[in-house]
GROMACS .gro file of C-alpha atoms in nm:
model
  406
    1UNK     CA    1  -1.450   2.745   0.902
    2UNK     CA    2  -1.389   2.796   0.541
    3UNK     CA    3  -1.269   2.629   0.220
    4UNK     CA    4  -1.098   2.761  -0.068
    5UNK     CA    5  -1.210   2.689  -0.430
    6UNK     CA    6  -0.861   2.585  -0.572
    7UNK     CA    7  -0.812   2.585  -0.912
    8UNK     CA    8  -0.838   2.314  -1.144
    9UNK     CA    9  -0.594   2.050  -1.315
   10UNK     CA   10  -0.344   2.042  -1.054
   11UNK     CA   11  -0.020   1.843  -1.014
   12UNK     CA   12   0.035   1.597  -0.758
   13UNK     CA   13   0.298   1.791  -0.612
   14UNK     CA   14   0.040   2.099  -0.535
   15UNK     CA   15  -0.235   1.869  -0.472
   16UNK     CA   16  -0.066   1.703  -0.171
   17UNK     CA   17  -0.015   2.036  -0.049
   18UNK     CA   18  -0.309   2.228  -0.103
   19UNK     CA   19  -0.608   2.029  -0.153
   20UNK     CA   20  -0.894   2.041   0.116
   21UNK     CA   21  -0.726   2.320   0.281
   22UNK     CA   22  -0.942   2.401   0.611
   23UNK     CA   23  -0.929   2.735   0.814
   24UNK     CA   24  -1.079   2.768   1.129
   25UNK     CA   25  -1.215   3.113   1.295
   26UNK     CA   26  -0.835   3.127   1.436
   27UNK     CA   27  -0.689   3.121   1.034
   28UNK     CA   28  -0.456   2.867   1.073
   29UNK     CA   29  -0.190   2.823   0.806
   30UNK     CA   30  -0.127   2.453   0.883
   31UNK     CA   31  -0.415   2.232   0.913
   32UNK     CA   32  -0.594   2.240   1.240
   33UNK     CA   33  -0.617   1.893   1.502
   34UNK     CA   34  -0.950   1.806   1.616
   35UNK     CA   35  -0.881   1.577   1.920
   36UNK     CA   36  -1.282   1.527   1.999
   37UNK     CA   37  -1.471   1.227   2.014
   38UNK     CA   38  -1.811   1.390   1.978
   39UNK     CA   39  -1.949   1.734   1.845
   40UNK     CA   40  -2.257   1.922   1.961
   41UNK     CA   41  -2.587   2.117   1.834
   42UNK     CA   42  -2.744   2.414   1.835
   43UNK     CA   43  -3.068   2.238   1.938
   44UNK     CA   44  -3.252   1.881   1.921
   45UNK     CA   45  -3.370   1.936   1.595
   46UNK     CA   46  -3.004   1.988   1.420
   47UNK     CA   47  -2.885   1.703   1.607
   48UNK     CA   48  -3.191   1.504   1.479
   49UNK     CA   49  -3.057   1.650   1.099
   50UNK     CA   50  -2.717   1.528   1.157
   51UNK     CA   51  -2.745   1.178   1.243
   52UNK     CA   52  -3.055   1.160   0.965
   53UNK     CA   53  -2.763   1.266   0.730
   54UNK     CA   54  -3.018   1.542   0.625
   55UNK     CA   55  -2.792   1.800   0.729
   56UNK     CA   56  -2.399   1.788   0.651
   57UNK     CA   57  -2.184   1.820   0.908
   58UNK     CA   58  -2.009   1.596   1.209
   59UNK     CA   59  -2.172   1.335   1.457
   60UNK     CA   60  -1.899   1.134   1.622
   61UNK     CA   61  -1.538   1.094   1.506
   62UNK     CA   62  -1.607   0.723   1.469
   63UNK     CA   63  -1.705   0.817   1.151
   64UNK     CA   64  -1.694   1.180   1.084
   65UNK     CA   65  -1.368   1.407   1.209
   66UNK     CA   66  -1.276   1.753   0.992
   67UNK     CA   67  -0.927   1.631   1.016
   68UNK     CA   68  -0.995   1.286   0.917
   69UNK     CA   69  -1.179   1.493   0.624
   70UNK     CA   70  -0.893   1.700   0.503
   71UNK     CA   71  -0.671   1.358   0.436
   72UNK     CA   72  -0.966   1.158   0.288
   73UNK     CA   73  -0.987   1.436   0.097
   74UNK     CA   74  -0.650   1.522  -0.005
   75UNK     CA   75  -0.596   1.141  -0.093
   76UNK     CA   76  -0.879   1.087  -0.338
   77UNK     CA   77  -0.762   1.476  -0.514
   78UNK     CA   78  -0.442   1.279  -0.530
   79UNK     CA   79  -0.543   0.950  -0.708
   80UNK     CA   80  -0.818   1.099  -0.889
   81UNK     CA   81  -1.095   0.970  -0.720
   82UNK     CA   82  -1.450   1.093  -0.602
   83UNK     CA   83  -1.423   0.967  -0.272
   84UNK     CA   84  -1.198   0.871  -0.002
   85UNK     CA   85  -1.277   0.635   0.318
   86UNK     CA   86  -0.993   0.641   0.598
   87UNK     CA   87  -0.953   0.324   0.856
   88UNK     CA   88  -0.727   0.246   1.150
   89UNK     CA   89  -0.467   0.008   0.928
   90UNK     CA   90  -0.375  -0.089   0.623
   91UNK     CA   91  -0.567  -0.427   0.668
   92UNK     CA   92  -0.889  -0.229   0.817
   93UNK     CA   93  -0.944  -0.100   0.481
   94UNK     CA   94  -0.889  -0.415   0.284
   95UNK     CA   95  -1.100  -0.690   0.548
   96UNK     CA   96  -1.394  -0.363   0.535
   97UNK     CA   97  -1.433  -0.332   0.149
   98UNK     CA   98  -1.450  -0.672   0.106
   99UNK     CA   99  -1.734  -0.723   0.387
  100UNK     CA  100  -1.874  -0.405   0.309
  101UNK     CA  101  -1.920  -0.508  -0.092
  102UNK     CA  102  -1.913  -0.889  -0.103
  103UNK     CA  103  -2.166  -1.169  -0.010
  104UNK     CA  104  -2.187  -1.524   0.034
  105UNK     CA  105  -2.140  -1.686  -0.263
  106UNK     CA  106  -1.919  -1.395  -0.405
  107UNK     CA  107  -1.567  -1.484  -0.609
  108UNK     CA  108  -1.195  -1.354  -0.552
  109UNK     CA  109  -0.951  -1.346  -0.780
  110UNK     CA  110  -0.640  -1.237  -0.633
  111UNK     CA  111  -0.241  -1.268  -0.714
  112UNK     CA  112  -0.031  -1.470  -0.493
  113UNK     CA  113   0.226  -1.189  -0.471
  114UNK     CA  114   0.035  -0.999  -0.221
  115UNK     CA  115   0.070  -0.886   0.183
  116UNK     CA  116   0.107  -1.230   0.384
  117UNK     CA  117  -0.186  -1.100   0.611
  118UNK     CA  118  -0.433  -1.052   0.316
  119UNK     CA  119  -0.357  -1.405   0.255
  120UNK     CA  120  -0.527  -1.484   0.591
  121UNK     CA  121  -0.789  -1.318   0.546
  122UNK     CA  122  -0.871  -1.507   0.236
  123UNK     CA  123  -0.857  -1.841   0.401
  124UNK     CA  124  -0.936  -1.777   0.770
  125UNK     CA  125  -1.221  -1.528   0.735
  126UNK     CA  126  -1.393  -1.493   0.396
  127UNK     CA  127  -1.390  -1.848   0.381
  128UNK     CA  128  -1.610  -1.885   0.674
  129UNK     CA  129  -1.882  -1.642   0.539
  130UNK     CA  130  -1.892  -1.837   0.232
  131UNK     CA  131  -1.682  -1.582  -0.050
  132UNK     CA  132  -1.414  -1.804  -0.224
  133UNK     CA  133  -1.100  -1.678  -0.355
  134UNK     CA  134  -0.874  -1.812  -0.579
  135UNK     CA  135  -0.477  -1.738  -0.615
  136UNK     CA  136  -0.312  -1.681  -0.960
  137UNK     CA  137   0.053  -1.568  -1.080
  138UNK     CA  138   0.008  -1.165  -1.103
  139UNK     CA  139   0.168  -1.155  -1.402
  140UNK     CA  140  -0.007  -1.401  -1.588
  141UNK     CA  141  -0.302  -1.274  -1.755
  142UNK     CA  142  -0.399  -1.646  -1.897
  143UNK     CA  143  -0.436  -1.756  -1.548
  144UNK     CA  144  -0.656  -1.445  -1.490
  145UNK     CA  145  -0.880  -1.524  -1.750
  146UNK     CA  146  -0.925  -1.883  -1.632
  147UNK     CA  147  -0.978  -1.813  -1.316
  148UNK     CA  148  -1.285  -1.564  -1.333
  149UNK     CA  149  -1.606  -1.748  -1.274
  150UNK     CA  150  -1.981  -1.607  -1.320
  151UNK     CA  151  -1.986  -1.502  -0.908
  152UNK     CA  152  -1.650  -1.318  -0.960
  153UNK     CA  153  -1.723  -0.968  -0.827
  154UNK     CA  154  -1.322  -0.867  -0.772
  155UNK     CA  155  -0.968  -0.869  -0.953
  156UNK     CA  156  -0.748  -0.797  -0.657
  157UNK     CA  157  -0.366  -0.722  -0.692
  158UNK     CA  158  -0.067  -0.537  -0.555
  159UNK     CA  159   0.170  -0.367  -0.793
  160UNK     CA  160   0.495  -0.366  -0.760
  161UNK     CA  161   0.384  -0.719  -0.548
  162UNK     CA  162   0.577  -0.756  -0.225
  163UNK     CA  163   0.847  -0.882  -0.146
  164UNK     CA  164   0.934  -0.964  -0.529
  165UNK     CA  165   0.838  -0.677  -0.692
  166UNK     CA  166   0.685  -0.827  -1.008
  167UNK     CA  167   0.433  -0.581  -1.186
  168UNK     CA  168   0.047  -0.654  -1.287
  169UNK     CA  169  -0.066  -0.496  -1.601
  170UNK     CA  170  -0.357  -0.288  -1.427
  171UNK     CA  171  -0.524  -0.175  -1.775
  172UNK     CA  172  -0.547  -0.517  -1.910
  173UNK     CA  173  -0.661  -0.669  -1.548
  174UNK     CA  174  -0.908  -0.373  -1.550
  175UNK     CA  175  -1.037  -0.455  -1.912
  176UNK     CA  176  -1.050  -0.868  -1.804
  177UNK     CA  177  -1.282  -0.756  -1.479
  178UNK     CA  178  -1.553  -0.520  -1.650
  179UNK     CA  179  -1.578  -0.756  -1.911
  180UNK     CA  180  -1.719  -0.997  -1.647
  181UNK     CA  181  -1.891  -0.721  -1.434
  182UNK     CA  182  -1.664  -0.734  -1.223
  183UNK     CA  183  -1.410  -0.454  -1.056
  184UNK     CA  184  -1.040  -0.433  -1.026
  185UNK     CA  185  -0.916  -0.322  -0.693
  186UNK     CA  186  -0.535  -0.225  -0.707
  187UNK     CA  187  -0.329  -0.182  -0.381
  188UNK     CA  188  -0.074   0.057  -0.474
  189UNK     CA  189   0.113   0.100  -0.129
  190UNK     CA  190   0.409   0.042  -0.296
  191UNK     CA  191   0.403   0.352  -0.563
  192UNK     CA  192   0.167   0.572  -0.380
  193UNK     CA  193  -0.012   0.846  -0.576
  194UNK     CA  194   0.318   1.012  -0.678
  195UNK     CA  195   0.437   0.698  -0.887
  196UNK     CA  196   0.110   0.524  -1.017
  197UNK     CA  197  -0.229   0.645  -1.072
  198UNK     CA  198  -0.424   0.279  -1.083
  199UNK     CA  199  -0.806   0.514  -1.120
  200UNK     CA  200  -0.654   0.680  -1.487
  201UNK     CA  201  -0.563   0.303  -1.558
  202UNK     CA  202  -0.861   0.176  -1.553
  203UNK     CA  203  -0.858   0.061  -1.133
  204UNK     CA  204  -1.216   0.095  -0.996
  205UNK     CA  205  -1.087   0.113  -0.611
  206UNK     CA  206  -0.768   0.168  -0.466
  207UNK     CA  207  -0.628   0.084  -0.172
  208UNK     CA  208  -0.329   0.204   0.050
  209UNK     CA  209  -0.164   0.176   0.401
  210UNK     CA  210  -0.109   0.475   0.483
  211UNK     CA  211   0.098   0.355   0.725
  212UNK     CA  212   0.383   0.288   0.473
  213UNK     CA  213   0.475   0.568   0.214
  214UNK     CA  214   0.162   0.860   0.280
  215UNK     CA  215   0.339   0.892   0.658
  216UNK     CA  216   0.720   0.785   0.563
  217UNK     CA  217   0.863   0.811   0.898
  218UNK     CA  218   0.695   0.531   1.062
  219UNK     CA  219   0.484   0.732   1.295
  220UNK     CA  220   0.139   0.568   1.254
  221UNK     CA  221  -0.097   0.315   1.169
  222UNK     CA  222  -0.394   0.359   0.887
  223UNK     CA  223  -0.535   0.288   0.583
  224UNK     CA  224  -0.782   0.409   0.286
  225UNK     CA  225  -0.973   0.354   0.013
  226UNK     CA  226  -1.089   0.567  -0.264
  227UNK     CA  227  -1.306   0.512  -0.550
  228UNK     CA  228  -1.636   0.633  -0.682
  229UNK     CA  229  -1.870   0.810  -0.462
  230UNK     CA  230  -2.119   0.515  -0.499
  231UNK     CA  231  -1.895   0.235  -0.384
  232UNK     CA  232  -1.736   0.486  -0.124
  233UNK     CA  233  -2.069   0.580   0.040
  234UNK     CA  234  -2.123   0.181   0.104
  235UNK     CA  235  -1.790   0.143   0.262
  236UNK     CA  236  -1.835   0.445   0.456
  237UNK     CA  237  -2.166   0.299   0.586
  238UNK     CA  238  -1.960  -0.017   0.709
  239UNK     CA  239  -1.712   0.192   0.898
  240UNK     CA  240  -1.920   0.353   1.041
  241UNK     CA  241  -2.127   0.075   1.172
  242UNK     CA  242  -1.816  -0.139   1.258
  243UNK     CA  243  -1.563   0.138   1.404
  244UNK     CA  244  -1.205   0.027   1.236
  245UNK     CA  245  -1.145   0.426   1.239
  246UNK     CA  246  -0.861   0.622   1.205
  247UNK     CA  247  -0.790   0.880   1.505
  248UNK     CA  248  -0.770   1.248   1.420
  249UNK     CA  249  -0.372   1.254   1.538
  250UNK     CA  250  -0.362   0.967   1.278
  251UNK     CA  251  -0.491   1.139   1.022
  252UNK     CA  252  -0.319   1.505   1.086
  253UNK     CA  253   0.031   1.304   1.049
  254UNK     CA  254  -0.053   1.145   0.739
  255UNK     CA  255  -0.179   1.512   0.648
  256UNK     CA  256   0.203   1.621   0.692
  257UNK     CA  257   0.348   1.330   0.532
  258UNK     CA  258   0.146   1.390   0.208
  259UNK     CA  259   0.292   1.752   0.167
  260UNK     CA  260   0.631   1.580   0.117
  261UNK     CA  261   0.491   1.241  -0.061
  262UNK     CA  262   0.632   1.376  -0.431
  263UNK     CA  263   0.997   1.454  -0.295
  264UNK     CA  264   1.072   1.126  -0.063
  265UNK     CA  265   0.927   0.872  -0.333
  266UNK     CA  266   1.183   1.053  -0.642
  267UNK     CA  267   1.479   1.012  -0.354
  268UNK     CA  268   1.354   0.601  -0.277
  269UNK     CA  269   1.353   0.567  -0.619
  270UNK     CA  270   1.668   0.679  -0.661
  271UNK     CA  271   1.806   0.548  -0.370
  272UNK     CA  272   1.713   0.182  -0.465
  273UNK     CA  273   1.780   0.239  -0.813
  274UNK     CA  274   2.203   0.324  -0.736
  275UNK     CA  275   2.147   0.010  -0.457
  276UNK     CA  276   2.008  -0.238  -0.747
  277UNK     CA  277   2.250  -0.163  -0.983
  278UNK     CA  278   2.543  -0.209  -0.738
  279UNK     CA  279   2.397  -0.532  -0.576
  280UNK     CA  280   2.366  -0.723  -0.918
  281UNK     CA  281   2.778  -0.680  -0.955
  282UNK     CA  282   2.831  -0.825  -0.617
  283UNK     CA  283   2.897  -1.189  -0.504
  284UNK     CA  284   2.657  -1.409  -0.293
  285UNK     CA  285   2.364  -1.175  -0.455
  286UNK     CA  286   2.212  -1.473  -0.691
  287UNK     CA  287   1.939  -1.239  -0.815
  288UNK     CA  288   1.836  -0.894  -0.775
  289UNK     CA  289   1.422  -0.798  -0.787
  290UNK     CA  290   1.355  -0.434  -0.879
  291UNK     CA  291   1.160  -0.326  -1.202
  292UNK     CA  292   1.395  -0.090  -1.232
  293UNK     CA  293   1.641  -0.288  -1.368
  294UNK     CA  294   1.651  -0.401  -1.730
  295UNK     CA  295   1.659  -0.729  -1.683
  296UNK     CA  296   1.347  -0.726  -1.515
  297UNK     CA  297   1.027  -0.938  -1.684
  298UNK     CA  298   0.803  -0.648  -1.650
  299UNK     CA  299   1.005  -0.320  -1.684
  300UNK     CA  300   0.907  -0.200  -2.005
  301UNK     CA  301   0.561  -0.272  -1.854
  302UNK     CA  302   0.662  -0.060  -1.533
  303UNK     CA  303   0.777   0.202  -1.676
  304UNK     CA  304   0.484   0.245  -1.929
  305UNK     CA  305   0.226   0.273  -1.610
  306UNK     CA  306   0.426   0.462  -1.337
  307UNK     CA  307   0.639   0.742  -1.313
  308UNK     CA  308   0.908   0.598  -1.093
  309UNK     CA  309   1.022   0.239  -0.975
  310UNK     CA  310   0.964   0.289  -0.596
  311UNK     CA  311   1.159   0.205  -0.303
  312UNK     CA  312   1.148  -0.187  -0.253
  313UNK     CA  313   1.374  -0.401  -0.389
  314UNK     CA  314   1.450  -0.796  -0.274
  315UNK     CA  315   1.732  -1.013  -0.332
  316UNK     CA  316   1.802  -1.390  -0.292
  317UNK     CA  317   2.187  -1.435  -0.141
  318UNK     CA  318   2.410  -1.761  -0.134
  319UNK     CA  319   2.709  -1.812   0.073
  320UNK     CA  320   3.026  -1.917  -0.022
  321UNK     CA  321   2.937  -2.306  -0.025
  322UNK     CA  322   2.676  -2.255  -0.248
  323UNK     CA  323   2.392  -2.248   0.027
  324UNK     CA  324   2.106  -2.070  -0.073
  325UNK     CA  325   1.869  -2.135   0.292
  326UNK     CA  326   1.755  -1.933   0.561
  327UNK     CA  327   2.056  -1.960   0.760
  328UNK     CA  328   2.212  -1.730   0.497
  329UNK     CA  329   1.986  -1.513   0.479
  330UNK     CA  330   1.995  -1.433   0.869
  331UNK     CA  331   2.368  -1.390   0.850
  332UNK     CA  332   2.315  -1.135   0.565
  333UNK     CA  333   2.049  -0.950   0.780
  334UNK     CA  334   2.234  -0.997   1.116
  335UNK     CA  335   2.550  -0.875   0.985
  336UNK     CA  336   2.440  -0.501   0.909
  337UNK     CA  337   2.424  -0.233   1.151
  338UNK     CA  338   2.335   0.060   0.993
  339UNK     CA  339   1.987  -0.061   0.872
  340UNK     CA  340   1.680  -0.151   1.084
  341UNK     CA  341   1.568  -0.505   1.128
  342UNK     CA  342   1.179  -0.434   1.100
  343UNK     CA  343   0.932  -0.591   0.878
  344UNK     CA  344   0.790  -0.234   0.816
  345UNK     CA  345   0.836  -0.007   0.456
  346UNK     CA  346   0.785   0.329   0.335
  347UNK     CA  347   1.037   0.460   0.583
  348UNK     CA  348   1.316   0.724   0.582
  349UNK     CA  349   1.480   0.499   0.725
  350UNK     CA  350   1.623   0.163   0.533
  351UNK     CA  351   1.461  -0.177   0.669
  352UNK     CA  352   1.538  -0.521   0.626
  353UNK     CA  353   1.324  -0.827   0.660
  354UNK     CA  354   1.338  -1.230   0.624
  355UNK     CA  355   0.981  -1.222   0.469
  356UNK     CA  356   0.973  -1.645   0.481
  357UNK     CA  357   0.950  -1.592   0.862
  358UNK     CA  358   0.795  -1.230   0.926
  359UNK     CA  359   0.529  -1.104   0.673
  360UNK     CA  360   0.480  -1.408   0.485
  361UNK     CA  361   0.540  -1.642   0.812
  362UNK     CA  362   0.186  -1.725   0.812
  363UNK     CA  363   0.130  -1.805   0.486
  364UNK     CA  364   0.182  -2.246   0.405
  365UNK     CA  365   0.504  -2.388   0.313
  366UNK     CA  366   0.332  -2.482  -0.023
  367UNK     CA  367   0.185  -2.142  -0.089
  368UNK     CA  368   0.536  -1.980  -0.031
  369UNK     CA  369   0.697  -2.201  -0.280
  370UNK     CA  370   0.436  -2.130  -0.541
  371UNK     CA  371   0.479  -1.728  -0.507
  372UNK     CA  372   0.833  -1.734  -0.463
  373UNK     CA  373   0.872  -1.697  -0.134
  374UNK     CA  374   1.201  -1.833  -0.035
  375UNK     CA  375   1.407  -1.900   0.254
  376UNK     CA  376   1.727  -1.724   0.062
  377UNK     CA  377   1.542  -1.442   0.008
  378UNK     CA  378   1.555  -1.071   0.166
  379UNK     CA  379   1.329  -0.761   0.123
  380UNK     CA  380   1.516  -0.465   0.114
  381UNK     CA  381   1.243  -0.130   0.186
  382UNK     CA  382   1.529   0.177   0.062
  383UNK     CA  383   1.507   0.462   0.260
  384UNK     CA  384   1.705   0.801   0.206
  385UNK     CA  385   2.000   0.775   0.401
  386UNK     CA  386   2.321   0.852   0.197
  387UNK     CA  387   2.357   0.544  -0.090
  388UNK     CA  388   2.761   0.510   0.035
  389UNK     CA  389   2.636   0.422   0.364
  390UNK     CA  390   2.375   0.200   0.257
  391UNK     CA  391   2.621  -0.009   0.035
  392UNK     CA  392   2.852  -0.015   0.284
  393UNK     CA  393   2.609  -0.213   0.491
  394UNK     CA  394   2.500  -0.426   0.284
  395UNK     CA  395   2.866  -0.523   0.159
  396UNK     CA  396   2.890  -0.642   0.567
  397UNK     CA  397   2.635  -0.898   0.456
  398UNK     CA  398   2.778  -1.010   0.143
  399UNK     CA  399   3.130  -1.032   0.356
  400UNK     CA  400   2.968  -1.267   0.606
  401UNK     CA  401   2.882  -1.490   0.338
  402UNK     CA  402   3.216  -1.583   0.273
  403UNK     CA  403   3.246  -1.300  -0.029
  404UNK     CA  404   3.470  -1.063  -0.108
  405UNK     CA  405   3.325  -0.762  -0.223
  406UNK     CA  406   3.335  -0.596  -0.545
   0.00000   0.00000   0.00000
């Protein structure tokens, strides 16, 4: 097998393409599938080598895989990182660099505005080994300041936040967490690589689902994290001792997806962007949530740190009485029929979700309120089917409201 030297200083857009190309002793063009769960020697002392870590090369595809390799590899060219660890989900790789990195005793602070699940693992599981964590507004950077105690060893955010889209100021977060020896750890699922660059910011981890954007057809499940080499080797060390590992089919999809990454986030960008601007005209739409809009608290702020304003957008609908309640919100959802009802983003496809009852469902009543999470509201994940179509389906929503559309 060989690898090519590429050159340096790279865009994105080559990057995603070319980086940790791989040719086997057949010269494949596209990147080869290693479907093995184990590897073998030339004798007992290699084999020795190998799991000593003495000698590079692969042990068991728990933990190493060349495929696996190539996207690890391709991500961290991508964000600008040293290192890259791959797991089985999205979640694997949050729940494993916190247990890989923190210990009893160790501090949180973490917006409100991210994943519902993340959420539970705050207060179900970290909790019970004794790491605290404490929820603040993302975009207020007093609150982040008075929150950080002496044991805080991570700032943890999402940016653009889901569902509402609000946007953390990464390089002052970043400057607030090494100031207290501590390190900022940005999920940036939302933006990928092609939008936002959270290492260049200032970021000293990032994490992604792959599962979202990096595939963007819905195909698998996975996650990552990249990083320096030094925090990356003891995450590495966890996964491998734990097994939350992502398969080599996994990995080979999320290979393919990444060679188109650049193209499909410009198009959800500008597929929610034409869906925004139309939705804030029309009736029953009481507010509109996407940085791309003007209006927006924190565009200037978005538009200083990423290249584009993604694909997710949410809006809070009231019916023609006035009601702004859950009930509406289903009526919006059930009335389309060109979108899919899924909780899921980062699709070609459009999807629609109640997030009060699906990805923040587990999160308290009390909670919810705080981060805005209300029963009127609806996360729209823009995919790339024509924008005619798309407003056409969501005008069936604003129609069974009780609106007329504009």
């Amino acid at each position: 097998m060989s690898e090519r030297q590429l050159p340096d200083d790279l865009s994105i857009e080559t990057l995603a393409i070319r980086a940790a190309e791989l040719r086997t002793g057949e010269m494949t063009h596209s990147e080869p599938l290693f479907l093995t769960s184990s590897f073998v020697y030339e004798n007992a002392a290699q084999a020795a080598a190998r799991f000593a870590g003495d000698e590079p090369g692969n042990v068991y595809s728990r933990f190493t895989n060349p495929t696996v390799s190539i996207f690890e590899q391709r991500l961290a060219a991508m964000e600008g990182g040293e290192r890259c660890v791959a797991f089985a989900s999205g979640m694997a790789a949050i729940t494993s660099t916190f247990l890989a990195l923190l210990k009893p005793g160790d501090h949180i602070v973490s917006s409100r505005g991210v994943f519902g699940t993340t959420n539970v693992v705050y207060e179900k599981y970290l909790k019970k080994f004794g790491i605290e964590t404490t929820l603040v507004d993302l975009t207020d950077l007093d609150a982040w300041r008075a929150a950080v105690r002496p044991e805080t060893r991570f700032l943890y955010l999402e940016t653009p936040s889901n569902p509402l889209a609000e946007v953390g100021d990464i390089r002052a977060l970043a400057e607030l967490a090494h100031a207290n020896d501590a390190q900022l750890i940005v999920d940036n699922c939302f933006c990928s690589p092609a939008l936002q660059q959270p290492l260049a910011l200032g970021a000293d981890l990032v994490i992604h689902s792959a599962t979202k954007y990096l595939d963007g057809q819905g195909r698998c499940l996975g996650g990552a994290v990249v990083g320096p080499k030094e925090t990356l080797n003891e995450i590495y060390g966890f996964l491998r001792s734990t097994g939350a590992t992502m398969s080599a089919f996994n990995a080979w999809v999320f290979i393919k997806g990444l060679e188109t990454l650049a193209l499909r986030m410009k198009a959800h960008s500008d597929n929610a962007q034409g869906l925004a601007d139309w939705l804030v005209q029309q009736p029953g739409i009481a507010r509109v949530h996407y940085a791309g809009l003007p209006e927006h608290p924190q565009h200037a702020l978005a538009k200083q740190q990423q290249s584009g304003f993604g694909g997710v957008l949410s809006i809070e609908v009231e019916d023609s009485d006035g009601a702004r309640d859950r009930q509406a919100a289903w009526r919006f959802i059930d009335a389309t029929r060109l979108v899919s009802i899924t909780a899921n983003l980062g699709d070609v496809k459009t999807t629609i979700t109640h997030p009060a009852t699906t990805t923040h469902g587990r999160v308290s009543a009390e909670e919810k309120q705080r981060s805005g999470i209300t029963e009127n509201l609806i996360r729209v994940a823009v995919g790339l089917e024509g924008l005619a179509d798309l407003k056409a389906d969501m005008a069936r929503g604003i129609v069974a409201l009780g609106h007329a559309v504009r």
